[in-house]
CSV table of C-alpha atoms in Angstrom, one decimal:
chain,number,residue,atom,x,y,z
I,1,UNK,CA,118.4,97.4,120.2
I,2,UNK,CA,118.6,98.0,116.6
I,3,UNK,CA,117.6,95.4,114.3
I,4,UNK,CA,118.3,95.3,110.4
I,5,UNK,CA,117.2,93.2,107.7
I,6,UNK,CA,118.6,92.9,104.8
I,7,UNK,CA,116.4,91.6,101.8
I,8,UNK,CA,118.8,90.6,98.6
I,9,UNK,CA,118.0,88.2,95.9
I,10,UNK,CA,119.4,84.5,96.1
I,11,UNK,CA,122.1,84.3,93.7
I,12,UNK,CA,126.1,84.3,93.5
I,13,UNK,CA,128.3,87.0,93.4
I,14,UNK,CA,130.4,85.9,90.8
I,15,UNK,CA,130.7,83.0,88.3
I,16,UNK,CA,130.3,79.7,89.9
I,17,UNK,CA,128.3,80.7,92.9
I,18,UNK,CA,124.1,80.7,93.0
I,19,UNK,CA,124.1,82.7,96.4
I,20,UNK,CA,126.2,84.5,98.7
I,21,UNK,CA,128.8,82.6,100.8
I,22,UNK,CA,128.9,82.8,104.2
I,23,UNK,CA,131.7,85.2,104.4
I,24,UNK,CA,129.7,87.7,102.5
I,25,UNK,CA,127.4,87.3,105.1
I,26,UNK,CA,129.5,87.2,108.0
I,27,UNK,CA,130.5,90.6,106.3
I,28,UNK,CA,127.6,92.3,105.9
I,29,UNK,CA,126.6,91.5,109.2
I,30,UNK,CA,130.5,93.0,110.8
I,31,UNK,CA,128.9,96.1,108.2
I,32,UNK,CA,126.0,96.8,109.4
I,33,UNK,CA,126.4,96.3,113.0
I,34,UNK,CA,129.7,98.6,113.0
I,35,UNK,CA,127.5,101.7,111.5
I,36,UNK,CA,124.7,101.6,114.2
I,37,UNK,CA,128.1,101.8,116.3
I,38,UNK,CA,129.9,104.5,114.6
I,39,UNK,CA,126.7,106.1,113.3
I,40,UNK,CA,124.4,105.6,116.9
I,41,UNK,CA,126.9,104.8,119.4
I,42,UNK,CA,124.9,101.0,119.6
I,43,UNK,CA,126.9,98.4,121.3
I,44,UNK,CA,127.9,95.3,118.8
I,45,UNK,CA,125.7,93.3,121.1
I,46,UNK,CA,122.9,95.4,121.2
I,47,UNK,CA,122.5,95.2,117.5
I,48,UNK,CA,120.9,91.8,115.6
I,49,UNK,CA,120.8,91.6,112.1
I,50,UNK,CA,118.8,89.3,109.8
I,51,UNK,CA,119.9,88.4,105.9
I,52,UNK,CA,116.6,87.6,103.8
I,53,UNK,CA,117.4,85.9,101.0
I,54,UNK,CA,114.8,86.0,98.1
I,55,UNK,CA,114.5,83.9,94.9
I,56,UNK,CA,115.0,85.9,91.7
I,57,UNK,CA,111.7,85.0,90.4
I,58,UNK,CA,109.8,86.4,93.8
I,59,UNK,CA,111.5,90.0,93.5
I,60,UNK,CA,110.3,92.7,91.5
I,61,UNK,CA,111.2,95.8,89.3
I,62,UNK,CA,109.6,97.6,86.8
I,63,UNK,CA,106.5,95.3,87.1
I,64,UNK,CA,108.2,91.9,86.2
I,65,UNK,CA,110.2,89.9,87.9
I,66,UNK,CA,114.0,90.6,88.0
I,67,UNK,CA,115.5,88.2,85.4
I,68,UNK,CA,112.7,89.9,82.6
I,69,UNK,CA,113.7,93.3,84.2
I,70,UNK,CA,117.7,92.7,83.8
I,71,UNK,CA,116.7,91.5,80.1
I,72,UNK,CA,114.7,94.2,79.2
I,73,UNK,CA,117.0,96.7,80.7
I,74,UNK,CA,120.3,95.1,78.8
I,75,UNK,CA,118.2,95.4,75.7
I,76,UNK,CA,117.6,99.0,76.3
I,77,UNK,CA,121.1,99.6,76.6
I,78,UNK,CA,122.0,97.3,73.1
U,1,UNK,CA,93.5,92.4,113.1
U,2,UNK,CA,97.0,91.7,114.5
U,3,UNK,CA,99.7,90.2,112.8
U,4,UNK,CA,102.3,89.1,114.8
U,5,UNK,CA,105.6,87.6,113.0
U,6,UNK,CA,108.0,85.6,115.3
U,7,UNK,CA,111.1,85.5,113.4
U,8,UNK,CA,114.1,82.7,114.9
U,9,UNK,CA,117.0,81.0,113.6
U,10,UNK,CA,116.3,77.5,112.5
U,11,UNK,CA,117.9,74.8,114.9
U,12,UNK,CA,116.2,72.6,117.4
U,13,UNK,CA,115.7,73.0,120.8
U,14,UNK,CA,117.1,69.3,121.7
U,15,UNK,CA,119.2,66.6,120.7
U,16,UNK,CA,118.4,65.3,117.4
U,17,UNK,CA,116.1,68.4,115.7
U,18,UNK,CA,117.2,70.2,113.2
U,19,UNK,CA,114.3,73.0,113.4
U,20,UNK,CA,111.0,73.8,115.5
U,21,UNK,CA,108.9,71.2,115.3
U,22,UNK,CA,105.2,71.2,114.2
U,23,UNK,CA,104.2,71.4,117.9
U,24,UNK,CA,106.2,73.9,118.8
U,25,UNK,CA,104.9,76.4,116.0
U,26,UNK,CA,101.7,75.5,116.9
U,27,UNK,CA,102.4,76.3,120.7
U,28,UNK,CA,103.8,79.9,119.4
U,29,UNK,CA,100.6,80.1,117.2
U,30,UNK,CA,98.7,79.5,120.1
U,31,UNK,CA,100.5,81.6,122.3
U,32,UNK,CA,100.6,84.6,120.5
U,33,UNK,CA,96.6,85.0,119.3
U,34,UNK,CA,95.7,84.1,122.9
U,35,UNK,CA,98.4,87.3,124.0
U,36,UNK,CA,96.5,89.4,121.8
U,37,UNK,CA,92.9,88.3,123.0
U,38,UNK,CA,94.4,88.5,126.5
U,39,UNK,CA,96.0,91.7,126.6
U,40,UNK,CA,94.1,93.6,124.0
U,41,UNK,CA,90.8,92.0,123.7
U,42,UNK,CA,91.2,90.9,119.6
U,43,UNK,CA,89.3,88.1,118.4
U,44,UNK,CA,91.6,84.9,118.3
U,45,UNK,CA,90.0,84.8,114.5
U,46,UNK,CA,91.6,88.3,114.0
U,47,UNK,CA,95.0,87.7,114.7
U,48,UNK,CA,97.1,86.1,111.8
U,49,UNK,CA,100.8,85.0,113.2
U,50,UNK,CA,103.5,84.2,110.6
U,51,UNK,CA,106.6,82.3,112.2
U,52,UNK,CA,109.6,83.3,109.8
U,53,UNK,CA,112.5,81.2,110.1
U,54,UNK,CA,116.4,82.0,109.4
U,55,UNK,CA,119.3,80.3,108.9
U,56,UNK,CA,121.7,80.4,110.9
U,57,UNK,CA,124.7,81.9,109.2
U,58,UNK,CA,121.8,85.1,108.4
U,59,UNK,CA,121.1,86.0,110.8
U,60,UNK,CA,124.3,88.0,113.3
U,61,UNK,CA,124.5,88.9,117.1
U,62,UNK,CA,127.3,91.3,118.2
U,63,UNK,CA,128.8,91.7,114.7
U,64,UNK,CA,129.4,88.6,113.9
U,65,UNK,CA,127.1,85.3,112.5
U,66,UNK,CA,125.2,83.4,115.7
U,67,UNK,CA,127.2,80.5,115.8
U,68,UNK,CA,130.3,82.3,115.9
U,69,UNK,CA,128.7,84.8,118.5
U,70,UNK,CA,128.3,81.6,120.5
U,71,UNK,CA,131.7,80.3,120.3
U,72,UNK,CA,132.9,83.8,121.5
U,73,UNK,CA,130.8,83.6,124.7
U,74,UNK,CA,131.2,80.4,126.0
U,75,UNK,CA,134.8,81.0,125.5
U,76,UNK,CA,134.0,84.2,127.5
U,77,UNK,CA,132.7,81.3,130.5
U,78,UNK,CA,135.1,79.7,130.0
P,1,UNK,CA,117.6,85.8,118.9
P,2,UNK,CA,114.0,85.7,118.2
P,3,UNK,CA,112.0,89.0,117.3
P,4,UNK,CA,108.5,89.7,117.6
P,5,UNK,CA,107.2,92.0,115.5
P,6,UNK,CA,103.3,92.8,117.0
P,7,UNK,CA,101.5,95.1,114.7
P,8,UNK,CA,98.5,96.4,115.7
P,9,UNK,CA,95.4,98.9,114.7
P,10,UNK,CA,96.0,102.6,116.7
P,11,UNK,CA,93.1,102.4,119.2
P,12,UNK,CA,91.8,102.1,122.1
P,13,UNK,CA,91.0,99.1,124.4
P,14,UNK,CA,87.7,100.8,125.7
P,15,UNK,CA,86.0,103.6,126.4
P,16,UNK,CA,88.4,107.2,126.5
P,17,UNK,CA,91.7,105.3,125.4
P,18,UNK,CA,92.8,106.4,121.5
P,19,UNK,CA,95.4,103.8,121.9
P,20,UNK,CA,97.3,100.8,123.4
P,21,UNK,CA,98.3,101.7,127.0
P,22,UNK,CA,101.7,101.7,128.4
P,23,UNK,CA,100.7,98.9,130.6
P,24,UNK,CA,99.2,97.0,127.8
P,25,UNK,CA,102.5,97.2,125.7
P,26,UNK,CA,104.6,95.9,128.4
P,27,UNK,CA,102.1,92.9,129.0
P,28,UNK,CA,102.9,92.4,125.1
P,29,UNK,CA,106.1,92.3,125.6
P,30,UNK,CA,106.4,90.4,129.0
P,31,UNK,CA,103.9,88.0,127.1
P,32,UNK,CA,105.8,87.5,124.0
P,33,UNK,CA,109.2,87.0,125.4
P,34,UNK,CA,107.8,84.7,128.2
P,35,UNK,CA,106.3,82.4,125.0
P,36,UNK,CA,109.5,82.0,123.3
P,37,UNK,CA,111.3,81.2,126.6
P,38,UNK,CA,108.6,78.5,126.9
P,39,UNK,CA,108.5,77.3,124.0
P,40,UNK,CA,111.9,77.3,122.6
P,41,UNK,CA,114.0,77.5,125.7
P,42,UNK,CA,115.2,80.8,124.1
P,43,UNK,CA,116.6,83.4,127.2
P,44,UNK,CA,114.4,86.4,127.7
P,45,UNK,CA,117.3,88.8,127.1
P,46,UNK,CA,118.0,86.8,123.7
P,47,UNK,CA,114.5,88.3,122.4
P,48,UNK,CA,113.7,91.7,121.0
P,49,UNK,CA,109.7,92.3,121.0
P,50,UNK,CA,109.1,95.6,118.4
P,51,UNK,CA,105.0,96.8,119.0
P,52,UNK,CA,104.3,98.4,115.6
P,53,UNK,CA,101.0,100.9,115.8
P,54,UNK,CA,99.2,101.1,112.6
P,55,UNK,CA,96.2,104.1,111.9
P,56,UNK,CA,92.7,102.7,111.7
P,57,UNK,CA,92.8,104.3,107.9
P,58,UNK,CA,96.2,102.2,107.2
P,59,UNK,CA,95.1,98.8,107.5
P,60,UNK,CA,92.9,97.1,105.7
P,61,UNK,CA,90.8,93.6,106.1
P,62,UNK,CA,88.1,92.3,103.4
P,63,UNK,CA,89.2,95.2,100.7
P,64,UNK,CA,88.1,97.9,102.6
P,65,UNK,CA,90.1,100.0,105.4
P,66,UNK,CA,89.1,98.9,109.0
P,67,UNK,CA,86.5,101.6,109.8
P,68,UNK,CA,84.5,100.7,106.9
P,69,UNK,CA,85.0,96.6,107.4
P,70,UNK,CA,83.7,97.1,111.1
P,71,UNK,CA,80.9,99.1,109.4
P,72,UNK,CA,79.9,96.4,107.1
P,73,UNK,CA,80.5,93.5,109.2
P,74,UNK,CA,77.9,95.0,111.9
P,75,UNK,CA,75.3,95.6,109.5
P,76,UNK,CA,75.6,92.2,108.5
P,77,UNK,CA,74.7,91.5,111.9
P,78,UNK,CA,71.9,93.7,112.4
Q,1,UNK,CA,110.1,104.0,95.8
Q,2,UNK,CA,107.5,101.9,97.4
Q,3,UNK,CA,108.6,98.5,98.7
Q,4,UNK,CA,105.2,96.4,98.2
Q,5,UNK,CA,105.4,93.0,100.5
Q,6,UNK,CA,103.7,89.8,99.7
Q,7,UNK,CA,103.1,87.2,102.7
Q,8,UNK,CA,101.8,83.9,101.0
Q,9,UNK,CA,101.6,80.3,102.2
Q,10,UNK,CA,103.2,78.1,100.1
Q,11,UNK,CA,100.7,75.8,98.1
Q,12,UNK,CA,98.9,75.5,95.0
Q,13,UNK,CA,95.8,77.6,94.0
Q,14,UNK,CA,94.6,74.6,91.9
Q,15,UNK,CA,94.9,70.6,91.6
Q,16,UNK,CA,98.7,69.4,91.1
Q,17,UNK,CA,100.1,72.6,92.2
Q,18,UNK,CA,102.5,73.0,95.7
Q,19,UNK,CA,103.1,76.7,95.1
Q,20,UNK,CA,102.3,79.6,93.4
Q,21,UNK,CA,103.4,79.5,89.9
Q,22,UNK,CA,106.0,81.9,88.2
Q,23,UNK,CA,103.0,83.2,85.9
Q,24,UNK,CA,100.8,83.6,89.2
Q,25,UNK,CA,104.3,85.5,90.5
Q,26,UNK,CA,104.5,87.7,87.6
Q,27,UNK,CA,100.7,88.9,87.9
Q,28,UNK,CA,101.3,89.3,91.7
Q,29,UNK,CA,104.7,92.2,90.5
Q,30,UNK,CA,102.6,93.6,87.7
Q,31,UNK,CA,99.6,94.0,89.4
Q,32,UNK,CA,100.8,95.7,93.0
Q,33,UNK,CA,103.6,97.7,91.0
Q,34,UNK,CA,100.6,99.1,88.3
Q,35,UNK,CA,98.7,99.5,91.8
Q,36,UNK,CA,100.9,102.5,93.2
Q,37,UNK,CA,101.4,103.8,89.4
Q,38,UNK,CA,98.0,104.1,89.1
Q,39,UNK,CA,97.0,105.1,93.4
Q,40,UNK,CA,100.1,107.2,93.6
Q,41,UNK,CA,101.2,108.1,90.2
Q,42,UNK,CA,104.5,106.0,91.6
Q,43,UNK,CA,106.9,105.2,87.9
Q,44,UNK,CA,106.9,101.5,87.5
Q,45,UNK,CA,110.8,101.6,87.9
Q,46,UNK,CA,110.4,103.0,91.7
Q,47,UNK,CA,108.3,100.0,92.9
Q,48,UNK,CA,110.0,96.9,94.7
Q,49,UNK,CA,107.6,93.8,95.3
Q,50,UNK,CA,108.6,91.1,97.5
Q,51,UNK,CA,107.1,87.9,97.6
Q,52,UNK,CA,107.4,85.8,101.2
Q,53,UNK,CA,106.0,82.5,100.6
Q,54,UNK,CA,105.5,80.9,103.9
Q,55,UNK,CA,104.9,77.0,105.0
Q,56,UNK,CA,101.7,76.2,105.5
Q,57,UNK,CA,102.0,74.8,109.1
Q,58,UNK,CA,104.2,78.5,110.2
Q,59,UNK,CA,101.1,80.4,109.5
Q,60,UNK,CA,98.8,81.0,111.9
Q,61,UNK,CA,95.1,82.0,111.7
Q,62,UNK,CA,92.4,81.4,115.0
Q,63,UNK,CA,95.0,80.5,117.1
Q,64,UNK,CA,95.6,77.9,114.6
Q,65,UNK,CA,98.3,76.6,112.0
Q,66,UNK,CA,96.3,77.3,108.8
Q,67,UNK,CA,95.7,73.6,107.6
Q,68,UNK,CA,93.5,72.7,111.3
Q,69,UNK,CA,92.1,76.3,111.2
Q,70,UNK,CA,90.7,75.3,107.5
Q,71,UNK,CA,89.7,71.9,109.1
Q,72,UNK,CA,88.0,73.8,112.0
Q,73,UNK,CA,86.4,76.1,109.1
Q,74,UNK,CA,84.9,73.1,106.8
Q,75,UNK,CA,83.7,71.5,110.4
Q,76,UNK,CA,81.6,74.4,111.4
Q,77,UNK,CA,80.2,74.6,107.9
Q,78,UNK,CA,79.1,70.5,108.0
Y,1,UNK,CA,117.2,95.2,94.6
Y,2,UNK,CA,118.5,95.0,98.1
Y,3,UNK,CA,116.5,96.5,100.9
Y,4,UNK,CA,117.9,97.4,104.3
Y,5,UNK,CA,115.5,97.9,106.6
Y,6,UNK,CA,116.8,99.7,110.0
Y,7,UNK,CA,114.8,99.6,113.0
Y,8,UNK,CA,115.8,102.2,115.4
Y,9,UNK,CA,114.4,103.3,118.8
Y,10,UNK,CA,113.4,106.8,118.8
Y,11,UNK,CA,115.8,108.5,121.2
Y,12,UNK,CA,118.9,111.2,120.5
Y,13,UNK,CA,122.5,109.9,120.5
Y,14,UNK,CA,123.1,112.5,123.0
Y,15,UNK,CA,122.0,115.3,125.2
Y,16,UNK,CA,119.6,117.7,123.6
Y,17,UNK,CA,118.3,115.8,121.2
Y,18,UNK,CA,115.1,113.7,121.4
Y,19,UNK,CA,115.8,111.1,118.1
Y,20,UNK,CA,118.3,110.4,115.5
Y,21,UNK,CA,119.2,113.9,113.2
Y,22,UNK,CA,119.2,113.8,109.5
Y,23,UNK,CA,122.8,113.9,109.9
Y,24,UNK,CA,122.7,110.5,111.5
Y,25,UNK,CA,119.7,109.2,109.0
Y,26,UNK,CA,122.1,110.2,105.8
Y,27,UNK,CA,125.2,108.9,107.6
Y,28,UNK,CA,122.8,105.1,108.3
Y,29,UNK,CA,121.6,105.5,104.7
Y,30,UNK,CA,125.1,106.1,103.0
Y,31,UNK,CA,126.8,103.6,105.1
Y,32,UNK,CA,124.5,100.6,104.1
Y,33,UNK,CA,124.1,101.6,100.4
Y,34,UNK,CA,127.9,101.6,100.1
Y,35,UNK,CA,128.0,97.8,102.5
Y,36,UNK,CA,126.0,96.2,99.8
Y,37,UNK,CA,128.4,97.7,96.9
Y,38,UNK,CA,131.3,97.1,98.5
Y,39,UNK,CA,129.9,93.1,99.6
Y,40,UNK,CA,128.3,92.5,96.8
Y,41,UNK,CA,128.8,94.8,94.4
Y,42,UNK,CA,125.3,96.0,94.3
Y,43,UNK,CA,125.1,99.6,92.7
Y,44,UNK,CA,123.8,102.3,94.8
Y,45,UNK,CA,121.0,103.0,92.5
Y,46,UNK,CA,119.6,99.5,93.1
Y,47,UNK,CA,119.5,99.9,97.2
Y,48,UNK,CA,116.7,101.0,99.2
Y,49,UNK,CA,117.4,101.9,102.5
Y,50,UNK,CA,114.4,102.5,105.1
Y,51,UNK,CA,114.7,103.6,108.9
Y,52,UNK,CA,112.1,102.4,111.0
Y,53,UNK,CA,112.0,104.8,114.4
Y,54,UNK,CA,110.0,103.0,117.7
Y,55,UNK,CA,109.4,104.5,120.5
Y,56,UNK,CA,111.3,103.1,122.9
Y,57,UNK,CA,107.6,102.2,125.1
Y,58,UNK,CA,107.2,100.0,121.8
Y,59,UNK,CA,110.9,97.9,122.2
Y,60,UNK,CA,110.8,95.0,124.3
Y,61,UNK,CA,114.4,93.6,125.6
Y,62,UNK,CA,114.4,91.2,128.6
Y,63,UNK,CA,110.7,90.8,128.6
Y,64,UNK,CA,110.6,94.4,129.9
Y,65,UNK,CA,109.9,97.6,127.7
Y,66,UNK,CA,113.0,99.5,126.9
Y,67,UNK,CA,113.4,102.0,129.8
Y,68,UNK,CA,112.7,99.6,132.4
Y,69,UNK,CA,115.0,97.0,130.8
Y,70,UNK,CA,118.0,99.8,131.1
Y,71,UNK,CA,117.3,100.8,134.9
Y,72,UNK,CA,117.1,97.4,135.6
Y,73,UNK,CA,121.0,96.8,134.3
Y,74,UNK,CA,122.2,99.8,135.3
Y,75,UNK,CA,121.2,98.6,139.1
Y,76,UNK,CA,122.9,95.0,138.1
Y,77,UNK,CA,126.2,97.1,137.8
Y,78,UNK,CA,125.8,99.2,141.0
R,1,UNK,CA,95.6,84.7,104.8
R,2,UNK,CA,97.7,87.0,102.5
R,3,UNK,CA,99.3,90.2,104.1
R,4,UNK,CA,99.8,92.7,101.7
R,5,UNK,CA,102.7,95.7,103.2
R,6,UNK,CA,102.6,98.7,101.0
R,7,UNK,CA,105.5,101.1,102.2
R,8,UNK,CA,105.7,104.6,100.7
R,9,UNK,CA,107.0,107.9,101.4
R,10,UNK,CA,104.9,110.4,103.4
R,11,UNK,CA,103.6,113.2,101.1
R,12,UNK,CA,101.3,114.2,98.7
R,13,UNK,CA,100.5,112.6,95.3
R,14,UNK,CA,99.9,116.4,94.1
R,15,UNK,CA,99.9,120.3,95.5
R,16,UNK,CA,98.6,120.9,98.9
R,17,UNK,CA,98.7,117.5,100.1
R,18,UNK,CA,101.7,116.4,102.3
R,19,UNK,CA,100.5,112.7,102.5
R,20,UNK,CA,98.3,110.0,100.8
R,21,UNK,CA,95.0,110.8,101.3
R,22,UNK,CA,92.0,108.6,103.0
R,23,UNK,CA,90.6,107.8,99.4
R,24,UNK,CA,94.3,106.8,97.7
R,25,UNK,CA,94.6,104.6,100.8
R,26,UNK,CA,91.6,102.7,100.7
R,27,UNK,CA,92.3,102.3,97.1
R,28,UNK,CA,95.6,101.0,97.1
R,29,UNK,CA,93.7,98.0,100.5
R,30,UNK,CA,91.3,97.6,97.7
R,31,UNK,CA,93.3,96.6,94.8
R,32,UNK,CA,95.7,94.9,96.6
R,33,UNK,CA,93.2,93.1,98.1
R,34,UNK,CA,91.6,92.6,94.6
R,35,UNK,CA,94.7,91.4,93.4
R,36,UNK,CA,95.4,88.3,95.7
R,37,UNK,CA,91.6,87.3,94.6
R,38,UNK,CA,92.3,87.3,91.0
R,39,UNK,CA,95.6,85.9,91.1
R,40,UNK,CA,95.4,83.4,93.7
R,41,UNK,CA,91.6,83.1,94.4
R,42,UNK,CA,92.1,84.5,97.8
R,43,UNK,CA,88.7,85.5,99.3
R,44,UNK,CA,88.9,89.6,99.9
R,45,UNK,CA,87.8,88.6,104.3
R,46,UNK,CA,91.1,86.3,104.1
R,47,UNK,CA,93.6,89.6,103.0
R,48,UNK,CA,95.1,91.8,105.2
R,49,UNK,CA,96.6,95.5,103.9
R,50,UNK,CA,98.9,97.4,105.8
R,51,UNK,CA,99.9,101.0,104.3
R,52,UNK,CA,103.4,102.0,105.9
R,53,UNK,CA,104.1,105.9,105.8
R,54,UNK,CA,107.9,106.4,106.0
R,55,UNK,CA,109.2,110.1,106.1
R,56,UNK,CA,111.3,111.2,103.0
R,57,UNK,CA,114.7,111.6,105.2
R,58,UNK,CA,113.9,108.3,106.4
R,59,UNK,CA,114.2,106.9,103.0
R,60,UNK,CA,117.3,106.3,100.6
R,61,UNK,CA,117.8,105.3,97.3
R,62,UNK,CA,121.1,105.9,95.8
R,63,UNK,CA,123.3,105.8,99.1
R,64,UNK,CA,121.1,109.9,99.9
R,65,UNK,CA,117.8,110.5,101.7
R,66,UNK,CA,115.2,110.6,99.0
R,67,UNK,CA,114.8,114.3,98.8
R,68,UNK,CA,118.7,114.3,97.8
R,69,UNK,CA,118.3,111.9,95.6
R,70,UNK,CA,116.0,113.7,93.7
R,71,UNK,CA,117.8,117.1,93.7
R,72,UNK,CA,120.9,114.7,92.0
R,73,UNK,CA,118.7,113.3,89.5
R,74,UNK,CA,117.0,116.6,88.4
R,75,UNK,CA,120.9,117.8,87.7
R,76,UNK,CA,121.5,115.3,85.7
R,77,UNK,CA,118.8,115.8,83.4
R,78,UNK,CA,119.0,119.4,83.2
């Protein structure tokens, strides 16, 4: 009966995409569902799992909201 | 002072709707506080219920995304 | 696939009981699944129903923790 | 390496607005992250804060989607 | 800023053991940090990971509270 | 009808304590709480707080229970 969320930000992988594609999904479903098996013996079917995918602007770090933390942080690096 | 969340995929339960429909939440709105006055004796004005819903490619069954979890059982009938 | 995530105060329904019964949780649960079958046509073995028991000093309603709202809100009264 | 959640409804706080705004957003991250830095003594780089805006018709409050619950509300007050 | 959020009933993987070791905890932990790198290239310092035990009186499958919901297809298969 | 969900670790904010005390909790339901009104004129009755004690092995950051994660980053900085 194990259920997982999984809370990520909405936006793409890689150039060109502005979220993850359904095969990133479909993978991090196979993922996550295959470690309560080899971690807890669940069956596949006994497992659901839920992707929630969250707008940039309503996810923090640091106090401010991701795209100002990833700025700040580059600049700290520059 | 519950808070009950009903999280389900977002599809409609007949021919032509794309979702739940208005009536629908408000009949799991309804349901819900009056399971908690019921059972436990809280106030329906103490009972907030947030109905969260999720794609379908998000959310997986059995290691794999719902849809395709569907295709593999009916084949399974089949 | 629905899941219905019930949190409640840790107490009792009356007088001796520090907390939800077993009999009251499975009513919950019976309760809950039974809705979404109503409602949405969704199996009951398609629903997982997760009752999440919260201390009295670990929730909070009006900016205050609940022993101290009841408090308040009863002297109102009086 | 608190997680700090925050369930919304979607609309305006003022005329001409349909949702919170990315200032109002902002305040919301600074505010519950300076929160556990100042509670806890939690670094502001080990807070995550989520913000869930929800419809206004899949909340419920009273048994109620929000917007009759309101309607109720101003009825009793008339 | 992904968070994985496992929800586990509280119960040992096998005989002796009353819930999930810190063996198993690590082992969940580990293996959905490195799902989230290897999907989507998330680094591991940018994952939280948090296990959520229930005891199983407090899981509801089949409208039925855990325990009863396994007796009840155990004596299906007999 | 905002719900706040404040997750931390379970222990003390200094020596001697192994967990948040009464006080730090009721202060974190009252500026959260506090918060919402300023922000997004929420009334403080309309708020609800929940304050979600997680054990440290039940918590990762960095792909390692929380206490591991700490021992790693106090290596590097020595």
């Amino acid at each position: 009966m194990p259920i997982v969320t999984i809370t990520i930000t909405r936006e793409g992988s890689g150039p060109g995409r502005s979220a993850a594609t359904a095969e990133e999904k479909a993978a991090l479903i196979k993922g996550a569902s295959q470690l309560l098996l080899d971690v807890l013996n669940k069956p596949l079917d006994a497992t659901f799992v839920v992707i929630n995918e969250v707008e940039l602007e309503n996810f923090g770090w640091g106090g401010l909201p991701v795209p100002e933390f990833r700025r700040q942080q580059q600049a700290k690096k520059a």
